């Protein structure tokens, strides 16, 4: 009796206002769009949720060490077997070249704003641009989109987060107000 739909989260015109109880955006996927598209997604999810409905998603944390980390070479594991060393060295060279090429191509596109950043981090061998935001700023964005203030947040170990964490990712559970006339109504 469960209906699952796949849609472009920026425009879910096929969904009526208040037609869903739960929206899930997993694996930091919401971090692979522009700032404007991210804000559009928050508003669109809020629109399609029923009063009291939940939005569950994860995001990259701007207060994590990962945000400030520079270029990283791929791993190279030693082996007493010379053939393995040769194969692993070839993979290391290939992956390093891919990372350097991607980094050189995408790093100029980075954005470092006061309330968010879009950076070229190690994910997919520096082949993507990822959105980073602090917990406080993410909660502000959610409230501005019409969700209840102070969305619940959890670290990578599943422990609740109060004000901040240095974990690389933050999982959030945002609730649409239950009462008409609440935030964003």
PDB file of C-alpha atoms in Angstrom:
ATOM      1  CA  UNK A   1       0.000   0.000   0.000  1.00  0.00           C
ATOM      2  CA  UNK A   2       3.016   2.329  -0.216  1.00  0.00           C
ATOM      3  CA  UNK A   3       3.455   4.508  -3.266  1.00  0.00           C
ATOM      4  CA  UNK A   4       6.997   5.561  -4.196  1.00  0.00           C
ATOM      5  CA  UNK A   5       7.643   8.207  -6.833  1.00  0.00           C
ATOM      6  CA  UNK A   6      10.793   9.502  -8.452  1.00  0.00           C
ATOM      7  CA  UNK A   7      10.693  13.176  -9.462  1.00  0.00           C
ATOM      8  CA  UNK A   8      12.767  16.285 -10.040  1.00  0.00           C
ATOM      9  CA  UNK A   9      12.659  17.792  -6.563  1.00  0.00           C
ATOM     10  CA  UNK A  10      12.902  21.337  -7.959  1.00  0.00           C
ATOM     11  CA  UNK A  11       9.534  21.015  -9.679  1.00  0.00           C
ATOM     12  CA  UNK A  12       7.028  18.410  -8.517  1.00  0.00           C
ATOM     13  CA  UNK A  13       4.087  19.881 -10.408  1.00  0.00           C
ATOM     14  CA  UNK A  14       2.619  16.362 -10.726  1.00  0.00           C
ATOM     15  CA  UNK A  15       2.136  16.393  -6.919  1.00  0.00           C
ATOM     16  CA  UNK A  16      -0.699  18.404  -5.413  1.00  0.00           C
ATOM     17  CA  UNK A  17      -0.171  20.696  -2.433  1.00  0.00           C
ATOM     18  CA  UNK A  18      -0.207  18.704   0.809  1.00  0.00           C
ATOM     19  CA  UNK A  19      -0.337  15.352  -0.988  1.00  0.00           C
ATOM     20  CA  UNK A  20       2.587  13.570   0.731  1.00  0.00           C
ATOM     21  CA  UNK A  21       3.431  12.748   4.317  1.00  0.00           C
ATOM     22  CA  UNK A  22       7.103  11.908   3.794  1.00  0.00           C
ATOM     23  CA  UNK A  23       9.803  13.182   1.439  1.00  0.00           C
ATOM     24  CA  UNK A  24      13.292  11.677   1.500  1.00  0.00           C
ATOM     25  CA  UNK A  25      16.423  12.980  -0.196  1.00  0.00           C
ATOM     26  CA  UNK A  26      19.174  10.511   0.639  1.00  0.00           C
ATOM     27  CA  UNK A  27      22.970  10.335   0.378  1.00  0.00           C
ATOM     28  CA  UNK A  28      23.541  14.111   0.441  1.00  0.00           C
ATOM     29  CA  UNK A  29      21.863  14.278  -2.980  1.00  0.00           C
ATOM     30  CA  UNK A  30      20.432  17.690  -2.197  1.00  0.00           C
ATOM     31  CA  UNK A  31      24.043  18.884  -2.137  1.00  0.00           C
ATOM     32  CA  UNK A  32      24.542  18.349  -5.854  1.00  0.00           C
ATOM     33  CA  UNK A  33      22.476  21.294  -7.057  1.00  0.00           C
ATOM     34  CA  UNK A  34      23.060  25.045  -7.104  1.00  0.00           C
ATOM     35  CA  UNK A  35      22.166  27.255  -4.139  1.00  0.00           C
ATOM     36  CA  UNK A  36      19.087  28.600  -5.924  1.00  0.00           C
ATOM     37  CA  UNK A  37      17.925  25.088  -6.853  1.00  0.00           C
ATOM     38  CA  UNK A  38      18.481  23.905  -3.283  1.00  0.00           C
ATOM     39  CA  UNK A  39      16.217  26.661  -1.933  1.00  0.00           C
ATOM     40  CA  UNK A  40      13.668  25.803  -4.642  1.00  0.00           C
ATOM     41  CA  UNK A  41      13.758  22.141  -3.515  1.00  0.00           C
ATOM     42  CA  UNK A  42      13.116  23.118   0.115  1.00  0.00           C
ATOM     43  CA  UNK A  43      10.088  25.227  -0.895  1.00  0.00           C
ATOM     44  CA  UNK A  44       8.759  22.546  -3.257  1.00  0.00           C
ATOM     45  CA  UNK A  45       9.072  19.761  -0.678  1.00  0.00           C
ATOM     46  CA  UNK A  46       7.337  21.951   1.900  1.00  0.00           C
ATOM     47  CA  UNK A  47       4.527  22.605  -0.604  1.00  0.00           C
ATOM     48  CA  UNK A  48       3.819  18.930  -1.317  1.00  0.00           C
ATOM     49  CA  UNK A  49       3.963  17.808   2.322  1.00  0.00           C
ATOM     50  CA  UNK A  50       0.808  17.421   4.358  1.00  0.00           C
ATOM     51  CA  UNK A  51       0.556  19.469   7.549  1.00  0.00           C
ATOM     52  CA  UNK A  52       2.800  17.667  10.040  1.00  0.00           C
ATOM     53  CA  UNK A  53       4.621  15.881   7.179  1.00  0.00           C
ATOM     54  CA  UNK A  54       8.322  15.101   7.362  1.00  0.00           C
ATOM     55  CA  UNK A  55      11.299  15.846   5.141  1.00  0.00           C
ATOM     56  CA  UNK A  56      14.312  13.596   5.815  1.00  0.00           C
ATOM     57  CA  UNK A  57      17.619  14.409   4.134  1.00  0.00           C
ATOM     58  CA  UNK A  58      21.341  14.654   4.678  1.00  0.00           C
ATOM     59  CA  UNK A  59      23.761  17.427   3.835  1.00  0.00           C
ATOM     60  CA  UNK A  60      27.473  18.159   3.865  1.00  0.00           C
ATOM     61  CA  UNK A  61      28.580  20.042   6.972  1.00  0.00           C
ATOM     62  CA  UNK A  62      30.506  23.277   6.450  1.00  0.00           C
ATOM     63  CA  UNK A  63      31.892  23.005   9.998  1.00  0.00           C
ATOM     64  CA  UNK A  64      33.593  19.669   9.299  1.00  0.00           C
ATOM     65  CA  UNK A  65      37.297  19.142   8.658  1.00  0.00           C
ATOM     66  CA  UNK A  66      36.340  17.745   5.242  1.00  0.00           C
ATOM     67  CA  UNK A  67      35.232  21.230   4.150  1.00  0.00           C
ATOM     68  CA  UNK A  68      38.711  22.666   4.825  1.00  0.00           C
ATOM     69  CA  UNK A  69      40.718  19.695   3.578  1.00  0.00           C
ATOM     70  CA  UNK A  70      42.917  20.253   0.535  1.00  0.00           C
ATOM     71  CA  UNK A  71      43.785  17.933  -2.302  1.00  0.00           C
ATOM     72  CA  UNK A  72      44.061  14.257  -1.397  1.00  0.00           C
ATOM     73  CA  UNK A  73      45.879  11.601  -3.331  1.00  0.00           C
ATOM     74  CA  UNK A  74      44.202   8.221  -3.721  1.00  0.00           C
ATOM     75  CA  UNK A  75      45.339   5.455  -1.416  1.00  0.00           C
ATOM     76  CA  UNK A  76      48.239   3.212  -2.335  1.00  0.00           C
ATOM     77  CA  UNK A  77      48.509  -0.024  -0.403  1.00  0.00           C
ATOM     78  CA  UNK A  78      51.864  -1.749  -0.176  1.00  0.00           C
ATOM     79  CA  UNK A  79      52.249  -5.457  -0.913  1.00  0.00           C
ATOM     80  CA  UNK A  80      55.214  -7.833  -0.815  1.00  0.00           C
ATOM     81  CA  UNK A  81      53.982  -9.175  -4.179  1.00  0.00           C
ATOM     82  CA  UNK A  82      55.718  -7.169  -6.980  1.00  0.00           C
ATOM     83  CA  UNK A  83      52.877  -7.806  -9.452  1.00  0.00           C
ATOM     84  CA  UNK A  84      50.344  -6.371  -7.006  1.00  0.00           C
ATOM     85  CA  UNK A  85      52.591  -3.358  -6.413  1.00  0.00           C
ATOM     86  CA  UNK A  86      52.779  -2.796 -10.173  1.00  0.00           C
ATOM     87  CA  UNK A  87      48.986  -3.025 -10.652  1.00  0.00           C
ATOM     88  CA  UNK A  88      48.284  -0.852  -7.613  1.00  0.00           C
ATOM     89  CA  UNK A  89      50.847   1.712  -8.752  1.00  0.00           C
ATOM     90  CA  UNK A  90      49.217   1.892 -12.187  1.00  0.00           C
ATOM     91  CA  UNK A  91      45.794   2.431 -10.569  1.00  0.00           C
ATOM     92  CA  UNK A  92      47.294   5.073  -8.274  1.00  0.00           C
ATOM     93  CA  UNK A  93      48.767   6.926 -11.267  1.00  0.00           C
ATOM     94  CA  UNK A  94      45.484   6.694 -13.217  1.00  0.00           C
ATOM     95  CA  UNK A  95      43.375   7.866 -10.268  1.00  0.00           C
ATOM     96  CA  UNK A  96      45.811  10.669  -9.403  1.00  0.00           C
ATOM     97  CA  UNK A  97      45.700  11.929 -12.986  1.00  0.00           C
ATOM     98  CA  UNK A  98      41.878  11.837 -12.944  1.00  0.00           C
ATOM     99  CA  UNK A  99      41.773  13.749  -9.644  1.00  0.00           C
ATOM    100  CA  UNK A 100      44.232  16.409 -10.819  1.00  0.00           C
ATOM    101  CA  UNK A 101      42.375  16.867 -14.121  1.00  0.00           C
ATOM    102  CA  UNK A 102      38.969  17.138 -12.421  1.00  0.00           C
ATOM    103  CA  UNK A 103      40.298  19.459  -9.717  1.00  0.00           C
ATOM    104  CA  UNK A 104      41.892  21.793 -12.258  1.00  0.00           C
ATOM    105  CA  UNK A 105      38.677  21.865 -14.318  1.00  0.00           C
ATOM    106  CA  UNK A 106      36.157  22.367 -11.498  1.00  0.00           C
ATOM    107  CA  UNK A 107      37.904  24.290  -8.725  1.00  0.00           C
ATOM    108  CA  UNK A 108      37.420  27.679 -10.456  1.00  0.00           C
ATOM    109  CA  UNK A 109      33.651  27.108 -10.105  1.00  0.00           C
ATOM    110  CA  UNK A 110      33.782  27.089  -6.287  1.00  0.00           C
ATOM    111  CA  UNK A 111      31.561  29.523  -4.371  1.00  0.00           C
ATOM    112  CA  UNK A 112      32.346  30.627  -0.820  1.00  0.00           C
ATOM    113  CA  UNK A 113      29.410  32.725   0.429  1.00  0.00           C
ATOM    114  CA  UNK A 114      28.749  33.805   4.018  1.00  0.00           C
ATOM    115  CA  UNK A 115      25.988  31.242   4.578  1.00  0.00           C
ATOM    116  CA  UNK A 116      27.020  28.330   2.319  1.00  0.00           C
ATOM    117  CA  UNK A 117      29.737  27.064   0.000  1.00  0.00           C
ATOM    118  CA  UNK A 118      29.814  25.004  -3.157  1.00  0.00           C
ATOM    119  CA  UNK A 119      33.170  23.278  -3.374  1.00  0.00           C
ATOM    120  CA  UNK A 120      34.997  20.726  -5.459  1.00  0.00           C
ATOM    121  CA  UNK A 121      35.808  18.102  -2.839  1.00  0.00           C
ATOM    122  CA  UNK A 122      37.266  14.602  -3.118  1.00  0.00           C
ATOM    123  CA  UNK A 123      33.905  12.954  -3.845  1.00  0.00           C
ATOM    124  CA  UNK A 124      34.006  11.048  -7.158  1.00  0.00           C
ATOM    125  CA  UNK A 125      37.688  11.894  -7.636  1.00  0.00           C
ATOM    126  CA  UNK A 126      36.956  15.641  -7.548  1.00  0.00           C
ATOM    127  CA  UNK A 127      34.423  15.146 -10.336  1.00  0.00           C
ATOM    128  CA  UNK A 128      31.519  16.988  -8.672  1.00  0.00           C
ATOM    129  CA  UNK A 129      30.659  20.234  -6.981  1.00  0.00           C
ATOM    130  CA  UNK A 130      29.081  19.793  -3.544  1.00  0.00           C
ATOM    131  CA  UNK A 131      27.053  22.145  -1.369  1.00  0.00           C
ATOM    132  CA  UNK A 132      28.259  22.654   2.213  1.00  0.00           C
ATOM    133  CA  UNK A 133      26.223  24.416   4.890  1.00  0.00           C
ATOM    134  CA  UNK A 134      26.412  24.709   8.669  1.00  0.00           C
ATOM    135  CA  UNK A 135      23.658  23.261  10.814  1.00  0.00           C
ATOM    136  CA  UNK A 136      22.548  26.732  11.914  1.00  0.00           C
ATOM    137  CA  UNK A 137      22.309  27.950   8.314  1.00  0.00           C
ATOM    138  CA  UNK A 138      20.515  24.786   7.187  1.00  0.00           C
ATOM    139  CA  UNK A 139      17.935  25.246   9.925  1.00  0.00           C
ATOM    140  CA  UNK A 140      17.512  28.883   8.866  1.00  0.00           C
ATOM    141  CA  UNK A 141      16.962  27.826   5.234  1.00  0.00           C
ATOM    142  CA  UNK A 142      14.357  25.287   6.328  1.00  0.00           C
ATOM    143  CA  UNK A 143      12.507  27.831   8.476  1.00  0.00           C
ATOM    144  CA  UNK A 144      12.525  30.347   5.603  1.00  0.00           C
ATOM    145  CA  UNK A 145      11.037  27.649   3.337  1.00  0.00           C
ATOM    146  CA  UNK A 146       8.156  27.184   5.810  1.00  0.00           C
ATOM    147  CA  UNK A 147       9.301  24.277   7.975  1.00  0.00           C
ATOM    148  CA  UNK A 148       9.112  24.332  11.763  1.00  0.00           C
ATOM    149  CA  UNK A 149      12.171  25.988  13.310  1.00  0.00           C
ATOM    150  CA  UNK A 150      14.961  23.894  14.828  1.00  0.00           C
ATOM    151  CA  UNK A 151      14.741  20.816  12.623  1.00  0.00           C
ATOM    152  CA  UNK A 152      16.052  17.707  14.391  1.00  0.00           C
ATOM    153  CA  UNK A 153      19.616  16.857  13.408  1.00  0.00           C
ATOM    154  CA  UNK A 154      21.748  13.746  13.800  1.00  0.00           C
ATOM    155  CA  UNK A 155      25.425  12.996  13.274  1.00  0.00           C
ATOM    156  CA  UNK A 156      26.823  10.081  11.279  1.00  0.00           C
ATOM    157  CA  UNK A 157      26.594   7.852  14.348  1.00  0.00           C
ATOM    158  CA  UNK A 158      22.874   8.604  14.721  1.00  0.00           C
ATOM    159  CA  UNK A 159      23.368  10.711  17.843  1.00  0.00           C
ATOM    160  CA  UNK A 160      21.220  13.844  18.123  1.00  0.00           C
ATOM    161  CA  UNK A 161      23.003  17.140  17.458  1.00  0.00           C
ATOM    162  CA  UNK A 162      22.115  20.254  19.403  1.00  0.00           C
ATOM    163  CA  UNK A 163      23.929  23.251  18.011  1.00  0.00           C
ATOM    164  CA  UNK A 164      26.864  21.962  15.993  1.00  0.00           C
ATOM    165  CA  UNK A 165      29.018  18.997  14.996  1.00  0.00           C
ATOM    166  CA  UNK A 166      32.204  18.401  13.077  1.00  0.00           C
ATOM    167  CA  UNK A 167      30.911  15.262  11.352  1.00  0.00           C
ATOM    168  CA  UNK A 168      31.214  15.418   7.565  1.00  0.00           C
ATOM    169  CA  UNK A 169      27.474  14.973   7.029  1.00  0.00           C
ATOM    170  CA  UNK A 170      24.376  15.877   8.991  1.00  0.00           C
ATOM    171  CA  UNK A 171      21.036  14.080   8.740  1.00  0.00           C
ATOM    172  CA  UNK A 172      17.979  16.267   9.309  1.00  0.00           C
ATOM    173  CA  UNK A 173      14.302  15.668   9.955  1.00  0.00           C
ATOM    174  CA  UNK A 174      12.236  18.758   9.173  1.00  0.00           C
ATOM    175  CA  UNK A 175       8.521  18.979   9.889  1.00  0.00           C
ATOM    176  CA  UNK A 176       5.911  21.005   8.084  1.00  0.00           C
ATOM    177  CA  UNK A 177       3.797  22.862  10.654  1.00  0.00           C
ATOM    178  CA  UNK A 178       0.658  20.956  11.633  1.00  0.00           C
ATOM    179  CA  UNK A 179      -1.505  24.027  11.902  1.00  0.00           C
ATOM    180  CA  UNK A 180      -2.495  26.338   9.071  1.00  0.00           C
ATOM    181  CA  UNK A 181      -0.937  29.724   9.627  1.00  0.00           C
ATOM    182  CA  UNK A 182       2.369  28.232  10.905  1.00  0.00           C
ATOM    183  CA  UNK A 183       5.727  29.239   9.430  1.00  0.00           C
ATOM    184  CA  UNK A 184       5.558  29.749   5.678  1.00  0.00           C
ATOM    185  CA  UNK A 185       1.796  29.177   5.496  1.00  0.00           C
TER     186      UNK A 185
END
